[in-house]
Amino acid sequence: MSDREQAENRLNRQFIYEKLPEPMQNKLSSLCVFESVTSTNGYVLKKGQWADNKFIACIANQQTEGRGRNGKEWVSPPDANIYLSLGKVFDATSMDKIRGLSLACGVAIARLLYSMGIKVGIKWPNDIWFKGKKLAGILVETRAKEDQLMIVVGVGLNVNMPSQHDEKIDQPWVDLKYALEATEMSNTALILDRNLWAAELLNELMACLLQYDLTGFNSFESDWTKYDILTSRNVTINTGAEELNAKVLGINKDCSLKVEINHHEKSFYAADITLKI
């Protein structure tokens, strides 16, 4: 990428903030945009204020210790993608059905991409896939204090990812540039503007958390069914102790994965397994 392209591609806090609808601007206590951080989730977890009822957001051009689910590294090169985390403190009793939140966030991001004509799917619990490859991932982390719960949602969205990072990534991946070209979108360069996408993602995630606080997963369930790419497919489940061949039957009320193994139904939570199609 040339110096000019880097300058045009640079993340701009003011631009992102001004692209948010005014009601969402008023719900933000802090929006930080950094050239580099160890982890956007880590920053929000550290800086979040228990006494503050507003959102705190962190966006970075690069993460030096980006992380994904189950302790995996999230490869986070500079000038290529969006690394965004959003945090808020909630009443712990109102968020007691927290297991479905990561799925709801996946639905929110899938809705946004669909609105741009990018027909994605969700690989349980919340990986965003396009044409059989991973486009975005979500990591939800929480901290509890008395009757309060700090929730931090981290999103990594591949925008224009250099191919030299292939060897560091343990699964097939794709970026927005490819997805937009495959969708035959006009003016791809404009649509690849990371500032526009950061603002849209931030707005969608804020709306998602507020809605989930009110209704739980109920408001997202029908769209989950629309975007789900696993039901009726055969998968390999890794529990850490063994690998199991299973057929996906869907999700349970608590958003755990329901599968059939050797003609018996079993259920798994996202924190306990990894799976491959």
PDB file of C-alpha atoms in Angstrom, residues 30-208:
ATOM      1  CA  SER A  30     -15.892   7.324  25.068  1.00  0.00           C
ATOM      2  CA  LEU A  31     -14.788   6.454  21.536  1.00  0.00           C
ATOM      3  CA  CYS A  32     -11.054   5.804  21.243  1.00  0.00           C
ATOM      4  CA  VAL A  33      -9.270   5.183  17.957  1.00  0.00           C
ATOM      5  CA  PHE A  34      -5.677   3.969  18.149  1.00  0.00           C
ATOM      6  CA  GLU A  35      -2.926   3.254  15.687  1.00  0.00           C
ATOM      7  CA  SER A  36      -2.018   0.136  17.709  1.00  0.00           C
ATOM      8  CA  VAL A  37      -3.168  -1.608  20.884  1.00  0.00           C
ATOM      9  CA  THR A  38      -2.436  -4.988  22.380  1.00  0.00           C
ATOM     10  CA  SER A  39      -6.154  -5.886  22.264  1.00  0.00           C
ATOM     11  CA  THR A  40      -9.251  -3.728  21.786  1.00  0.00           C
ATOM     12  CA  ASN A  41     -11.227  -6.017  24.109  1.00  0.00           C
ATOM     13  CA  GLY A  42      -8.484  -5.775  26.712  1.00  0.00           C
ATOM     14  CA  TYR A  43      -8.505  -1.984  26.505  1.00  0.00           C
ATOM     15  CA  VAL A  44     -12.270  -1.736  27.021  1.00  0.00           C
ATOM     16  CA  LEU A  45     -12.237  -4.242  29.880  1.00  0.00           C
ATOM     17  CA  LYS A  46      -9.541  -2.180  31.581  1.00  0.00           C
ATOM     18  CA  LYS A  47     -11.032   1.272  30.930  1.00  0.00           C
ATOM     19  CA  GLY A  48     -14.739   0.500  31.372  1.00  0.00           C
ATOM     20  CA  GLN A  49     -16.333   2.401  34.272  1.00  0.00           C
ATOM     21  CA  TRP A  50     -18.669   0.489  36.567  1.00  0.00           C
ATOM     22  CA  ALA A  51     -20.539   3.675  37.505  1.00  0.00           C
ATOM     23  CA  ASP A  52     -21.075   4.740  33.879  1.00  0.00           C
ATOM     24  CA  ASN A  53     -24.307   3.719  32.149  1.00  0.00           C
ATOM     25  CA  LYS A  54     -23.007   4.575  28.667  1.00  0.00           C
ATOM     26  CA  PHE A  55     -21.015   2.676  26.069  1.00  0.00           C
ATOM     27  CA  ILE A  56     -17.255   2.761  25.651  1.00  0.00           C
ATOM     28  CA  ALA A  57     -15.758   1.851  22.286  1.00  0.00           C
ATOM     29  CA  CYS A  58     -12.238   1.172  21.051  1.00  0.00           C
ATOM     30  CA  ILE A  59     -11.142   0.822  17.418  1.00  0.00           C
ATOM     31  CA  ALA A  60      -7.596   0.079  16.329  1.00  0.00           C
ATOM     32  CA  ASN A  61      -5.608  -0.015  13.121  1.00  0.00           C
ATOM     33  CA  GLN A  62      -3.574  -2.915  14.509  1.00  0.00           C
ATOM     34  CA  GLN A  63      -3.610  -5.341  17.445  1.00  0.00           C
ATOM     35  CA  THR A  64      -0.340  -6.787  18.684  1.00  0.00           C
ATOM     36  CA  GLU A  65      -2.049  -9.455  20.795  1.00  0.00           C
ATOM     37  CA  GLY A  66      -5.450  -9.797  19.160  1.00  0.00           C
ATOM     38  CA  ARG A  67      -7.435 -12.748  20.415  1.00  0.00           C
ATOM     39  CA  GLY A  68     -10.346 -14.816  19.248  1.00  0.00           C
ATOM     40  CA  ARG A  69     -12.520 -17.492  20.815  1.00  0.00           C
ATOM     41  CA  ASN A  70     -11.006 -20.295  22.877  1.00  0.00           C
ATOM     42  CA  GLY A  71      -7.739 -18.445  23.353  1.00  0.00           C
ATOM     43  CA  LYS A  72      -6.803 -18.401  19.672  1.00  0.00           C
ATOM     44  CA  GLU A  73      -4.798 -15.567  18.171  1.00  0.00           C
ATOM     45  CA  TRP A  74      -6.688 -13.121  15.944  1.00  0.00           C
ATOM     46  CA  VAL A  75      -4.225 -12.093  13.247  1.00  0.00           C
ATOM     47  CA  SER A  76      -4.416  -8.278  13.195  1.00  0.00           C
ATOM     48  CA  PRO A  77      -2.079  -6.623  10.670  1.00  0.00           C
ATOM     49  CA  PRO A  78      -2.112  -2.825  10.225  1.00  0.00           C
ATOM     50  CA  ASP A  79      -3.960  -0.870   7.495  1.00  0.00           C
ATOM     51  CA  ALA A  80      -6.034  -3.908   6.505  1.00  0.00           C
ATOM     52  CA  ASN A  81      -9.047  -4.658   8.683  1.00  0.00           C
ATOM     53  CA  ILE A  82     -11.333  -3.387  11.430  1.00  0.00           C
ATOM     54  CA  TYR A  83     -10.685  -4.337  15.057  1.00  0.00           C
ATOM     55  CA  LEU A  84     -13.476  -2.938  17.209  1.00  0.00           C
ATOM     56  CA  SER A  85     -14.666  -3.497  20.762  1.00  0.00           C
ATOM     57  CA  LEU A  86     -17.748  -2.137  22.474  1.00  0.00           C
ATOM     58  CA  GLY A  87     -18.453  -2.328  26.191  1.00  0.00           C
ATOM     59  CA  LYS A  88     -21.254  -1.430  28.563  1.00  0.00           C
ATOM     60  CA  VAL A  89     -22.252  -2.171  32.142  1.00  0.00           C
ATOM     61  CA  PHE A  90     -25.673  -3.786  32.565  1.00  0.00           C
ATOM     62  CA  ASP A  91     -27.808  -4.885  35.453  1.00  0.00           C
ATOM     63  CA  ALA A  92     -26.738  -8.499  35.892  1.00  0.00           C
ATOM     64  CA  THR A  93     -30.292  -9.673  36.520  1.00  0.00           C
ATOM     65  CA  SER A  94     -31.497  -8.220  33.206  1.00  0.00           C
ATOM     66  CA  MET A  95     -28.786 -10.049  31.262  1.00  0.00           C
ATOM     67  CA  ASP A  96     -29.138 -13.446  32.900  1.00  0.00           C
ATOM     68  CA  LYS A  97     -29.600 -15.169  29.544  1.00  0.00           C
ATOM     69  CA  ILE A  98     -26.172 -14.089  28.375  1.00  0.00           C
ATOM     70  CA  ARG A  99     -25.390 -17.229  26.368  1.00  0.00           C
ATOM     71  CA  GLY A 100     -27.371 -16.008  23.358  1.00  0.00           C
ATOM     72  CA  LEU A 101     -25.695 -12.614  23.153  1.00  0.00           C
ATOM     73  CA  SER A 102     -22.803 -13.695  20.954  1.00  0.00           C
ATOM     74  CA  LEU A 103     -25.293 -15.252  18.509  1.00  0.00           C
ATOM     75  CA  ALA A 104     -27.353 -12.053  18.537  1.00  0.00           C
ATOM     76  CA  CYS A 105     -24.236 -10.023  17.696  1.00  0.00           C
ATOM     77  CA  GLY A 106     -23.584 -12.370  14.790  1.00  0.00           C
ATOM     78  CA  VAL A 107     -27.118 -11.746  13.551  1.00  0.00           C
ATOM     79  CA  ALA A 108     -26.633  -7.971  13.839  1.00  0.00           C
ATOM     80  CA  ILE A 109     -23.477  -8.071  11.717  1.00  0.00           C
ATOM     81  CA  ALA A 110     -25.047 -10.448   9.190  1.00  0.00           C
ATOM     82  CA  ARG A 111     -27.999  -8.041   8.834  1.00  0.00           C
ATOM     83  CA  LEU A 112     -25.597  -5.188   8.109  1.00  0.00           C
ATOM     84  CA  LEU A 113     -23.681  -7.145   5.482  1.00  0.00           C
ATOM     85  CA  TYR A 114     -26.905  -8.368   3.872  1.00  0.00           C
ATOM     86  CA  SER A 115     -28.079  -4.752   3.628  1.00  0.00           C
ATOM     87  CA  MET A 116     -24.986  -4.139   1.479  1.00  0.00           C
ATOM     88  CA  GLY A 117     -25.856  -7.072  -0.770  1.00  0.00           C
ATOM     89  CA  ILE A 118     -23.271  -9.420   0.761  1.00  0.00           C
ATOM     90  CA  LYS A 119     -25.079 -12.715   1.364  1.00  0.00           C
ATOM     91  CA  VAL A 120     -23.269 -14.096   4.387  1.00  0.00           C
ATOM     92  CA  GLY A 121     -24.083 -16.931   6.748  1.00  0.00           C
ATOM     93  CA  ILE A 122     -23.346 -17.588  10.417  1.00  0.00           C
ATOM     94  CA  LYS A 123     -21.346 -20.581  11.559  1.00  0.00           C
ATOM     95  CA  TRP A 124     -22.423 -21.213  15.160  1.00  0.00           C
ATOM     96  CA  PRO A 125     -21.912 -19.506  17.434  1.00  0.00           C
ATOM     97  CA  ASN A 126     -21.025 -16.281  15.644  1.00  0.00           C
ATOM     98  CA  ASP A 127     -18.463 -16.619  12.839  1.00  0.00           C
ATOM     99  CA  ILE A 128     -19.530 -14.695   9.745  1.00  0.00           C
ATOM    100  CA  TRP A 129     -18.897 -16.712   6.582  1.00  0.00           C
ATOM    101  CA  PHE A 130     -19.022 -15.830   2.909  1.00  0.00           C
ATOM    102  CA  LYS A 131     -18.813 -18.546   0.260  1.00  0.00           C
ATOM    103  CA  GLY A 132     -17.400 -21.085   2.705  1.00  0.00           C
ATOM    104  CA  LYS A 133     -14.754 -18.826   4.240  1.00  0.00           C
ATOM    105  CA  LYS A 134     -14.560 -16.681   7.360  1.00  0.00           C
ATOM    106  CA  LEU A 135     -15.146 -12.962   6.870  1.00  0.00           C
ATOM    107  CA  ALA A 136     -15.547 -11.813  10.474  1.00  0.00           C
ATOM    108  CA  GLY A 137     -15.366 -13.126  14.027  1.00  0.00           C
ATOM    109  CA  ILE A 138     -16.799 -12.074  17.371  1.00  0.00           C
ATOM    110  CA  LEU A 139     -15.482 -12.439  20.906  1.00  0.00           C
ATOM    111  CA  VAL A 140     -17.769 -11.649  23.854  1.00  0.00           C
ATOM    112  CA  GLU A 141     -16.143 -11.247  27.274  1.00  0.00           C
ATOM    113  CA  THR A 142     -17.708 -10.354  30.615  1.00  0.00           C
ATOM    114  CA  ARG A 143     -16.717  -9.162  34.067  1.00  0.00           C
ATOM    115  CA  ALA A 144     -19.029  -9.307  37.088  1.00  0.00           C
ATOM    116  CA  LYS A 145     -19.153  -7.036  40.114  1.00  0.00           C
ATOM    117  CA  GLU A 146     -21.910  -7.451  42.686  1.00  0.00           C
ATOM    118  CA  ASP A 147     -25.164  -6.952  40.741  1.00  0.00           C
ATOM    119  CA  GLN A 148     -23.479  -5.514  37.638  1.00  0.00           C
ATOM    120  CA  LEU A 149     -22.139  -7.147  34.509  1.00  0.00           C
ATOM    121  CA  MET A 150     -19.653  -5.517  32.150  1.00  0.00           C
ATOM    122  CA  ILE A 151     -20.076  -6.902  28.648  1.00  0.00           C
ATOM    123  CA  VAL A 152     -17.468  -6.351  25.950  1.00  0.00           C
ATOM    124  CA  VAL A 153     -18.112  -7.371  22.352  1.00  0.00           C
ATOM    125  CA  GLY A 154     -15.073  -7.536  20.096  1.00  0.00           C
ATOM    126  CA  VAL A 155     -15.340  -7.781  16.312  1.00  0.00           C
ATOM    127  CA  GLY A 156     -12.669  -8.465  13.741  1.00  0.00           C
ATOM    128  CA  LEU A 157     -13.799  -7.764  10.166  1.00  0.00           C
ATOM    129  CA  ASN A 158     -11.438  -8.572   7.304  1.00  0.00           C
ATOM    130  CA  VAL A 159     -11.527  -5.640   4.877  1.00  0.00           C
ATOM    131  CA  ASN A 160      -8.474  -5.806   2.590  1.00  0.00           C
ATOM    132  CA  MET A 161      -6.270  -8.500   4.076  1.00  0.00           C
ATOM    133  CA  PRO A 162      -2.792  -9.144   2.594  1.00  0.00           C
ATOM    134  CA  SER A 163      -2.429 -12.746   1.443  1.00  0.00           C
ATOM    135  CA  GLN A 164       0.945 -13.196   3.159  1.00  0.00           C
ATOM    136  CA  HIS A 165      -0.893 -13.794   6.439  1.00  0.00           C
ATOM    137  CA  ASP A 166      -2.315 -17.116   5.171  1.00  0.00           C
ATOM    138  CA  GLU A 167       0.221 -19.215   7.052  1.00  0.00           C
ATOM    139  CA  LYS A 168      -0.758 -17.638  10.384  1.00  0.00           C
ATOM    140  CA  ILE A 169      -4.486 -18.397  10.018  1.00  0.00           C
ATOM    141  CA  ASP A 170      -5.738 -21.909  10.679  1.00  0.00           C
ATOM    142  CA  GLN A 171      -8.911 -21.766   8.556  1.00  0.00           C
ATOM    143  CA  PRO A 172     -10.066 -20.497   5.162  1.00  0.00           C
ATOM    144  CA  TRP A 173     -10.708 -16.745   5.199  1.00  0.00           C
ATOM    145  CA  VAL A 174     -12.034 -14.037   2.937  1.00  0.00           C
ATOM    146  CA  ASP A 175     -12.197 -10.251   3.090  1.00  0.00           C
ATOM    147  CA  LEU A 176     -14.680  -7.524   2.157  1.00  0.00           C
ATOM    148  CA  LYS A 177     -12.761  -6.687  -0.994  1.00  0.00           C
ATOM    149  CA  TYR A 178     -13.325 -10.206  -2.323  1.00  0.00           C
ATOM    150  CA  ALA A 179     -16.929 -10.315  -1.101  1.00  0.00           C
ATOM    151  CA  LEU A 180     -17.819  -7.004  -2.738  1.00  0.00           C
ATOM    152  CA  GLU A 181     -16.177  -7.976  -6.008  1.00  0.00           C
ATOM    153  CA  ALA A 182     -17.955 -11.344  -5.939  1.00  0.00           C
ATOM    154  CA  THR A 183     -21.226  -9.491  -5.346  1.00  0.00           C
ATOM    155  CA  GLU A 184     -20.354  -7.231  -8.315  1.00  0.00           C
ATOM    156  CA  MET A 185     -20.753  -4.072  -6.284  1.00  0.00           C
ATOM    157  CA  SER A 186     -19.870  -0.868  -8.116  1.00  0.00           C
ATOM    158  CA  ASN A 187     -17.373   1.606  -6.636  1.00  0.00           C
ATOM    159  CA  THR A 188     -15.691  -1.032  -4.482  1.00  0.00           C
ATOM    160  CA  ALA A 189     -12.974   1.401  -3.382  1.00  0.00           C
ATOM    161  CA  LEU A 190     -15.534   3.651  -1.690  1.00  0.00           C
ATOM    162  CA  ILE A 191     -17.344   0.747  -0.074  1.00  0.00           C
ATOM    163  CA  LEU A 192     -14.022  -0.494   1.342  1.00  0.00           C
ATOM    164  CA  ASP A 193     -13.736   2.692   3.447  1.00  0.00           C
ATOM    165  CA  ARG A 194     -12.885   1.339   6.922  1.00  0.00           C
ATOM    166  CA  ASN A 195     -14.264   4.464   8.608  1.00  0.00           C
ATOM    167  CA  LEU A 196     -17.701   3.922   7.089  1.00  0.00           C
ATOM    168  CA  TRP A 197     -17.696   0.266   8.091  1.00  0.00           C
ATOM    169  CA  ALA A 198     -16.488   1.052  11.612  1.00  0.00           C
ATOM    170  CA  ALA A 199     -19.349   3.516  12.087  1.00  0.00           C
ATOM    171  CA  GLU A 200     -21.919   1.056  10.732  1.00  0.00           C
ATOM    172  CA  LEU A 201     -20.602  -1.783  12.889  1.00  0.00           C
ATOM    173  CA  LEU A 202     -20.587   0.394  15.984  1.00  0.00           C
ATOM    174  CA  ASN A 203     -24.151   1.524  15.388  1.00  0.00           C
ATOM    175  CA  GLU A 204     -25.410  -2.035  14.789  1.00  0.00           C
ATOM    176  CA  LEU A 205     -23.673  -3.450  17.848  1.00  0.00           C
ATOM    177  CA  MET A 206     -24.945  -0.696  20.145  1.00  0.00           C
ATOM    178  CA  ALA A 207     -28.487  -1.293  18.906  1.00  0.00           C
ATOM    179  CA  CYS A 208     -28.005  -5.051  19.338  1.00  0.00           C
TER     180      CYS A 208
END
